[in-house]
Coordinates of C-alpha atoms and ligand atoms in Angstrom, one line a residue:
M38 CA 129.5 51.5 219.0
K39 CA 132.0 52.7 216.5
K40 CA 131.5 56.1 214.7
I41 CA 131.8 55.5 211.0
I42 CA 130.9 59.0 209.6
E43 CA 130.9 62.4 211.4
L44 CA 129.4 65.5 209.8
K45 CA 130.7 68.6 211.5
N46 CA 129.1 72.0 210.9
I47 CA 128.3 71.3 207.3
T48 CA 126.9 74.2 205.3
K49 CA 126.0 74.1 201.6
S50 CA 124.3 76.5 199.3
F51 CA 123.9 76.6 195.5
D52 CA 124.5 79.7 193.4
G53 CA 124.9 82.0 196.5
E54 CA 121.3 81.4 197.5
Q55 CA 119.9 80.5 201.0
P56 CA 121.8 77.5 202.4
V57 CA 120.1 74.2 201.6
L58 CA 122.1 72.7 204.4
D59 CA 122.6 74.8 207.5
N60 CA 125.1 73.8 210.2
I61 CA 124.5 70.1 210.0
D62 CA 126.1 68.0 212.9
L63 CA 125.5 64.3 212.7
D64 CA 127.3 61.2 213.9
I65 CA 126.6 57.9 212.1
Y66 CA 127.6 54.6 213.7
S67 CA 128.7 51.3 212.1
N68 CA 125.9 48.7 211.6
E69 CA 123.3 51.4 212.0
F70 CA 120.1 51.8 209.9
L71 CA 119.8 55.6 209.9
T72 CA 117.0 57.4 208.1
L73 CA 117.0 61.1 207.0
L74 CA 113.3 62.1 207.2
G75 CA 111.7 65.4 206.2
P76 CA 109.4 67.1 203.8
S77 CA 110.2 67.5 200.1
G78 CA 112.9 70.2 199.6
C79 CA 114.4 70.0 203.1
G80 CA 117.8 69.0 201.9
K81 CA 117.9 65.2 202.2
T82 CA 119.3 64.4 198.8
P83 CA 122.0 67.2 199.0
L84 CA 123.1 65.8 202.4
L85 CA 123.3 62.2 200.9
R86 CA 125.2 63.5 197.9
L87 CA 127.7 65.2 200.2
I88 CA 128.3 61.9 202.1
G89 CA 128.7 60.1 198.8
G90 CA 131.2 62.6 197.5
F91 CA 129.1 64.0 194.6
E92 CA 129.1 67.5 196.2
T93 CA 131.6 69.3 198.5
P94 CA 130.5 71.4 201.5
D95 CA 131.0 75.1 201.5
S96 CA 132.2 74.8 205.1
G97 CA 132.5 72.1 207.7
D98 CA 134.1 68.6 207.6
I99 CA 133.1 65.1 206.6
I100 CA 135.0 62.5 208.6
F101 CA 135.1 58.9 207.6
L102 CA 136.7 56.5 210.2
G103 CA 138.7 59.4 211.6
D104 CA 139.9 60.8 208.3
R105 CA 138.7 64.1 206.7
I106 CA 137.3 63.1 203.3
N107 CA 135.9 66.4 202.0
D108 CA 137.9 66.2 198.8
V109 CA 138.0 62.4 198.3
P110 CA 136.1 61.5 195.1
P111 CA 133.1 59.1 195.2
Y112 CA 134.9 56.1 193.8
K113 CA 137.6 56.3 196.5
R114 CA 135.1 56.3 199.3
N115 CA 134.0 53.0 200.6
I116 CA 130.4 54.1 200.1
N117 CA 127.9 53.0 197.4
T118 CA 124.6 54.6 196.4
V119 CA 121.2 53.2 195.3
F120 CA 119.2 55.9 193.6
Q121 CA 115.5 56.2 193.3
K122 CA 115.6 55.3 189.6
Y123 CA 117.6 52.1 189.7
A124 CA 119.8 52.9 186.7
L125 CA 120.3 49.2 185.7
F126 CA 122.0 48.4 182.3
P127 CA 119.0 47.4 180.1
H128 CA 121.1 45.5 177.6
L129 CA 122.6 43.3 180.4
N130 CA 120.9 40.4 182.2
V131 CA 120.6 40.1 185.9
F132 CA 123.9 38.3 186.4
D133 CA 125.9 40.8 184.3
N134 CA 124.3 43.8 186.0
V135 CA 125.3 42.5 189.4
A136 CA 128.8 41.4 188.2
F137 CA 129.5 44.7 186.6
P138 CA 131.4 46.5 189.5
L139 CA 133.7 43.4 190.0
R140 CA 134.4 43.1 186.3
E141 CA 135.5 46.8 186.3
K142 CA 137.9 45.9 189.1
K143 CA 139.2 42.9 187.1
V144 CA 138.3 40.4 189.8
P145 CA 138.9 36.7 188.7
K146 CA 136.0 35.0 187.0
E147 CA 135.4 32.2 189.6
E148 CA 135.3 34.8 192.4
I149 CA 132.8 36.9 190.4
E150 CA 130.5 33.8 189.9
E151 CA 130.6 33.0 193.6
K152 CA 130.0 36.6 194.8
V153 CA 127.1 37.2 192.3
H154 CA 125.4 34.0 193.5
E155 CA 125.9 35.0 197.1
M156 CA 124.3 38.5 196.4
L157 CA 121.4 37.1 194.4
A158 CA 120.6 34.7 197.3
L159 CA 120.8 37.7 199.7
V160 CA 118.2 39.6 197.7
A161 CA 116.0 36.5 197.0
L162 CA 116.7 36.4 193.3
K163 CA 118.3 33.0 193.0
G164 CA 117.5 31.5 189.6
F165 CA 117.0 34.9 187.9
E166 CA 120.6 35.1 186.6
K167 CA 119.8 34.9 182.9
R168 CA 116.6 37.0 183.0
S169 CA 116.7 40.4 181.1
V170 CA 116.3 43.2 183.7
T171 CA 113.7 44.8 181.5
R172 CA 111.4 41.9 182.1
L173 CA 111.6 42.2 185.9
S174 CA 109.0 43.8 188.2
G175 CA 109.8 47.2 189.9
G176 CA 110.6 45.4 193.2
Q177 CA 112.9 42.8 191.4
Q178 CA 114.7 45.6 189.6
Q179 CA 115.3 47.4 192.8
R180 CA 116.7 44.2 194.4
V181 CA 119.1 43.8 191.5
A182 CA 120.2 47.4 192.0
I183 CA 120.8 46.7 195.7
A184 CA 122.7 43.5 194.9
R185 CA 124.9 45.5 192.5
A186 CA 125.5 48.1 195.1
L187 CA 126.4 45.6 197.8
I188 CA 128.7 43.3 195.8
S189 CA 131.8 45.4 196.3
H190 CA 131.2 45.3 200.1
P191 CA 130.9 49.0 200.8
Q192 CA 131.0 50.0 204.5
V193 CA 128.2 52.3 203.9
L194 CA 125.2 52.2 201.6
L195 CA 123.3 55.3 200.7
L196 CA 119.7 54.8 199.6
D197 CA 117.7 57.8 198.2
E198 CA 114.0 57.0 198.4
P199 CA 114.7 53.6 196.9
L200 CA 111.1 52.4 197.3
G201 CA 109.4 55.6 196.0
A202 CA 108.4 54.1 192.7
L203 CA 106.8 50.9 194.1
D204 CA 103.2 50.4 194.9
L205 CA 102.2 50.1 198.6
K206 CA 102.2 46.3 198.9
L207 CA 105.5 45.9 197.2
R208 CA 106.9 48.8 199.2
K209 CA 106.0 47.1 202.5
D210 CA 107.6 43.8 201.4
M211 CA 110.8 45.6 200.3
Q212 CA 110.9 47.5 203.7
V213 CA 111.1 44.1 205.5
E214 CA 113.5 42.8 202.9
L215 CA 115.9 45.8 203.1
K216 CA 115.9 45.7 206.9
K217 CA 116.8 42.0 206.7
I218 CA 119.6 42.6 204.3
Q219 CA 121.0 45.4 206.5
K220 CA 121.0 43.1 209.6
Q221 CA 122.6 40.2 207.7
T222 CA 125.4 42.2 206.1
G223 CA 126.0 44.6 209.0
I224 CA 126.6 47.4 206.5
T225 CA 125.6 50.9 207.6
F226 CA 122.5 52.1 205.7
I227 CA 121.7 55.8 205.3
F228 CA 118.2 55.8 204.0
V229 CA 116.2 58.8 202.7
T230 CA 112.4 59.0 202.9
H231 CA 109.7 61.5 203.4
D232 CA 107.4 58.8 204.6
Q233 CA 107.2 58.9 208.4
E234 CA 105.8 55.4 208.8
E235 CA 108.6 54.0 206.7
A236 CA 111.1 55.8 208.8
L237 CA 109.7 54.7 212.1
S238 CA 109.3 51.1 211.2
M239 CA 112.7 50.5 209.6
S240 CA 115.3 52.6 211.4
D241 CA 117.6 52.4 214.4
T242 CA 118.0 56.1 214.3
V243 CA 115.7 58.8 212.7
V244 CA 117.0 62.2 211.7
V245 CA 114.2 64.7 211.3
M246 CA 115.0 67.6 209.0
S247 CA 113.3 70.7 207.6
E248 CA 114.6 73.7 205.7
G249 CA 118.2 72.5 205.7
K250 CA 118.3 72.0 209.5
I251 CA 118.3 68.9 211.7
H252 CA 115.5 69.2 214.3
Q253 CA 115.9 65.9 216.1
I254 CA 118.0 62.8 216.2
G255 CA 116.7 59.7 218.0
T256 CA 115.3 56.3 218.1
P257 CA 111.8 56.0 216.4
V258 CA 110.2 55.6 219.9
D259 CA 112.0 58.8 221.2
I260 CA 111.0 60.8 218.1
Y261 CA 107.4 59.8 218.4
N262 CA 107.0 60.0 222.2
E263 CA 109.3 62.9 222.9
P264 CA 109.2 65.3 219.9
E265 CA 111.6 68.2 220.3
N266 CA 109.2 70.8 219.0
A267 CA 105.9 71.4 217.3
F268 CA 107.3 70.8 213.8
V269 CA 108.5 67.3 214.7
A270 CA 105.3 66.5 216.6
D271 CA 103.2 67.5 213.6
F272 CA 105.4 65.9 211.0
I273 CA 105.6 62.5 212.8
G274 CA 102.0 61.4 213.1
E275 CA 98.9 63.3 214.2
S276 CA 99.2 65.6 217.2
N277 CA 97.0 68.0 219.2
I278 CA 99.4 70.8 220.2
L279 CA 98.1 73.2 222.8
D280 CA 99.4 76.4 224.4
G281 CA 100.3 75.7 228.1
V282 CA 102.2 76.9 231.2
M283 CA 104.4 74.6 233.3
L284 CA 103.3 75.6 236.8
E285 CA 105.9 73.5 238.6
D286 CA 107.5 70.1 238.1
Y287 CA 104.9 67.5 237.0
K288 CA 102.1 70.1 236.7
V289 CA 101.0 71.8 233.5
R290 CA 98.0 74.1 232.8
F291 CA 96.2 74.3 229.5
S292 CA 92.6 74.6 228.2
G293 CA 91.8 76.2 231.6
Q294 CA 92.6 73.1 233.6
T295 CA 95.6 71.8 235.5
F296 CA 97.0 68.4 234.6
Q297 CA 99.6 66.0 236.1
C298 CA 102.4 65.1 233.7
L299 CA 105.8 63.4 233.7
D300 CA 107.9 66.4 232.8
K301 CA 110.1 68.5 235.0
E302 CA 113.0 70.9 235.0
F303 CA 111.2 73.8 233.3
M304 CA 111.2 77.3 234.8
K305 CA 108.3 78.1 237.1
N306 CA 105.4 79.3 234.9
E307 CA 107.3 78.7 231.7
P308 CA 105.1 78.9 228.6
V309 CA 105.3 75.6 226.7
D310 CA 103.7 73.6 223.9
V311 CA 101.8 70.6 225.1
V312 CA 101.4 67.7 222.7
V313 CA 98.8 64.9 223.1
R314 CA 98.6 62.1 220.5
P315 CA 95.0 61.3 219.2
E316 CA 95.3 57.7 220.4
D317 CA 96.2 58.7 224.0
V318 CA 93.0 60.6 224.7
D319 CA 90.4 58.7 226.8
I320 CA 86.7 59.4 226.2
V321 CA 84.7 59.3 229.5
P322 CA 81.2 60.4 230.5
V323 CA 80.8 64.2 230.5
E324 CA 80.6 64.5 234.4
K325 CA 83.9 62.6 234.7
G326 CA 85.8 64.6 232.0
Q327 CA 88.7 66.8 232.9
L328 CA 87.6 68.6 229.7
T329 CA 84.4 68.4 227.8
G330 CA 83.6 69.1 224.2
V331 CA 81.2 68.5 221.3
V332 CA 81.9 66.0 218.5
T333 CA 81.9 67.8 215.2
S334 CA 82.9 64.9 212.9
V335 CA 83.3 61.2 212.9
T336 CA 85.2 59.2 210.3
F337 CA 85.4 55.4 210.3
M338 CA 89.1 54.4 209.6
G339 CA 88.8 50.6 209.8
V340 CA 90.3 49.7 213.1
H341 CA 89.2 53.0 214.9
Y342 CA 87.1 56.1 214.5
E343 CA 88.8 59.4 214.0
I344 CA 86.8 62.1 215.6
I345 CA 87.1 65.9 215.9
V346 CA 86.0 67.4 219.1
D347 CA 85.5 71.1 219.8
V348 CA 86.7 72.0 223.3
N349 CA 86.1 75.7 223.9
G350 CA 86.9 76.5 220.3
F351 CA 90.0 74.4 220.0
K352 CA 89.5 71.3 217.9
W353 CA 91.1 68.1 219.0
M354 CA 91.6 65.0 217.0
I355 CA 90.9 61.8 218.9
Q356 CA 91.2 58.2 217.7
T357 CA 88.9 55.8 219.5
T358 CA 87.2 52.4 219.1
D359 CA 84.2 53.7 221.0
F360 CA 81.3 54.9 218.8
V361 CA 80.2 58.5 219.5
D362 CA 77.8 60.6 217.4
V363 CA 78.2 64.0 215.8
D364 CA 76.8 66.8 218.1
E365 CA 77.3 64.5 221.2
R366 CA 78.9 66.1 224.2
I367 CA 81.7 64.0 225.6
G368 CA 84.2 64.1 228.5
I369 CA 88.0 63.8 227.9
E370 CA 90.5 62.4 230.3
L371 CA 94.3 62.5 230.0
E372 CA 96.6 60.2 231.9
P373 CA 100.0 61.9 232.9
D374 CA 101.8 59.8 230.3
A375 CA 99.5 61.0 227.5
I376 CA 100.9 64.5 228.0
H377 CA 104.2 65.6 226.5
I378 CA 105.8 68.9 227.1
M379 CA 107.9 70.8 224.5
K380 CA 109.8 74.0 224.7
K381 CA 108.3 76.9 222.8
S382 CA 109.9 77.3 219.3
E383 CA 109.5 79.2 216.1
Y384 CA 107.0 76.5 215.2
S385 CA 104.7 77.2 218.1
N386 CA 101.1 78.1 217.1
L387 CA 101.6 76.9 213.6
Y388 CA 100.4 73.3 214.0
G389 CA 98.2 71.1 216.2
D390 CA 94.7 72.5 216.0
Y391 CA 92.3 70.6 213.8
S392 CA 89.9 73.5 213.2
S393 CA 90.6 73.6 209.5
F394 CA 90.7 69.8 209.2
S395 CA 87.0 69.1 208.6
N396 CA 86.7 72.3 206.6
E397 CA 89.5 71.2 204.3
L398 CA 87.9 67.8 203.8
D399 CA 84.6 69.6 202.9
E400 CA 86.3 71.9 200.5
L401 CA 88.1 69.0 198.9
S402 CA 85.0 67.0 198.3
E403 CA 83.2 70.2 197.0
L404 CA 86.1 70.7 194.5
E405 CA 85.8 67.1 193.4
E406 CA 82.1 67.5 192.9
E407 CA 82.7 70.6 190.8
D408 CA 85.2 68.6 188.7
E409 CA 82.7 65.9 188.1
D410 CA 80.1 68.5 187.0
E411 CA 82.4 69.9 184.4
Ligands
LIG524 N1 122.7 70.7 192.3 C1 121.8 71.6 192.8 N2 121.8 72.8 192.3 C2 121.0 73.8 192.7 N3 120.1 73.6 193.7 C3 120.0 72.4 194.3 C4 120.9 71.3 193.8 N4 120.6 70.2 194.6 C5 119.6 70.6 195.4 N5 119.3 71.9 195.2 C6 118.3 72.7 196.0 O1 118.3 72.3 197.4 C7 117.0 72.3 198.0 C8 116.8 70.9 198.7 O2 117.1 69.9 197.8 P1 116.0 68.7 197.4 O3 114.7 69.4 197.0 O4 116.6 67.8 196.5 O5 115.8 68.1 198.9 P2 115.0 66.7 199.3 O6 114.8 66.8 200.7 O7 115.8 65.6 198.8 O8 113.6 66.8 198.6 P3 112.8 65.6 197.9 O9 112.0 64.9 199.0 O10 111.8 66.4 197.0 O11 113.7 64.7 197.1 C9 116.0 72.5 196.8 O12 115.6 73.9 196.9 C10 116.9 72.3 195.6 O13 116.4 73.1 194.6
LIG525 MG1 115.5 64.1 197.3

């Protein structure tokens, strides 16, 4: 795989404040669908703007196909951007919107015709040429914006939360559509979202960020199954995160019990964070349980139940298709591959206990009731 963009030690702050990007190192490969994922304010948009050339880093280098491009203006980079608000020209029809970049470059008329038709076919808008863009749905407008960004054949396309304004159904359709377009064109996509499901389902590579730093770079499966620390485990899906001690290779102790696991190469008796996904917990009869606990809440979610179980004061979230009742005592069993070991970090003990979970829900519904009373 060929490296197309290298970010080396990038730091950026605004107005002498705390850095919004702190020592960012990232390699991006050609043909890759890479997603920057993180909570609001973590620095995704500033990072994208640096790659696009709309900002310059305070320190560090941006390398494009081997050349340093820190000071190259956006229009001289072979990189295009699709923004969250599609910024189409309202007075132009679909054809003219898509043709715009080529007209600017004085491309011959016949060639423009051919390319616009090719692009509209790619985004499934054949036959919409003469339509006013103001009469299109949100999803159609977004496809016009993508066609316009792709028509000058950039090597890299930057997409900043391009599906944020769409409703859920349309958003799902566009996810599939975008992925297809990326595969067909072979253009490197750098996609920004704060939606973890969207990131996992679309990307070749996911970059998890918070507070201006990169926490983990990996395939969706790696990020989900082998989170680097408690922040990543908590941000990507639901997680029970427990305090543990790695007794020796393949043996970890937590919640007063010793469990077999698949992890090794920790120090003897090293304190660790143990993450167990809610769907990996097996419910068994009490006498067979490695742990036992009392069910404190049961929520029907459609395909499964989400239950909260109090095990010696620590509240686990478990997803199960078995029905259990509130106040029932149950046994819990964990297969070795259900247990993932993480190094201790500054995020240890911040996440992973669902004690406040049912309380929060109660408080929320109380608040709503109060609102209704007013
Ligand atoms: N041009 C700018 N001038 C001053 N501060 C900026 C500028 N751009 C970004 N910031 C600051 O950088 C931080 C991170 O940026 P931003 O909130 O856009 O990140 P983000 O991850 O894209 O978030 P969101 O998901 O909400 O879009 C914020 O504190 C923001 O105020
Ligand atoms: Mg943003």
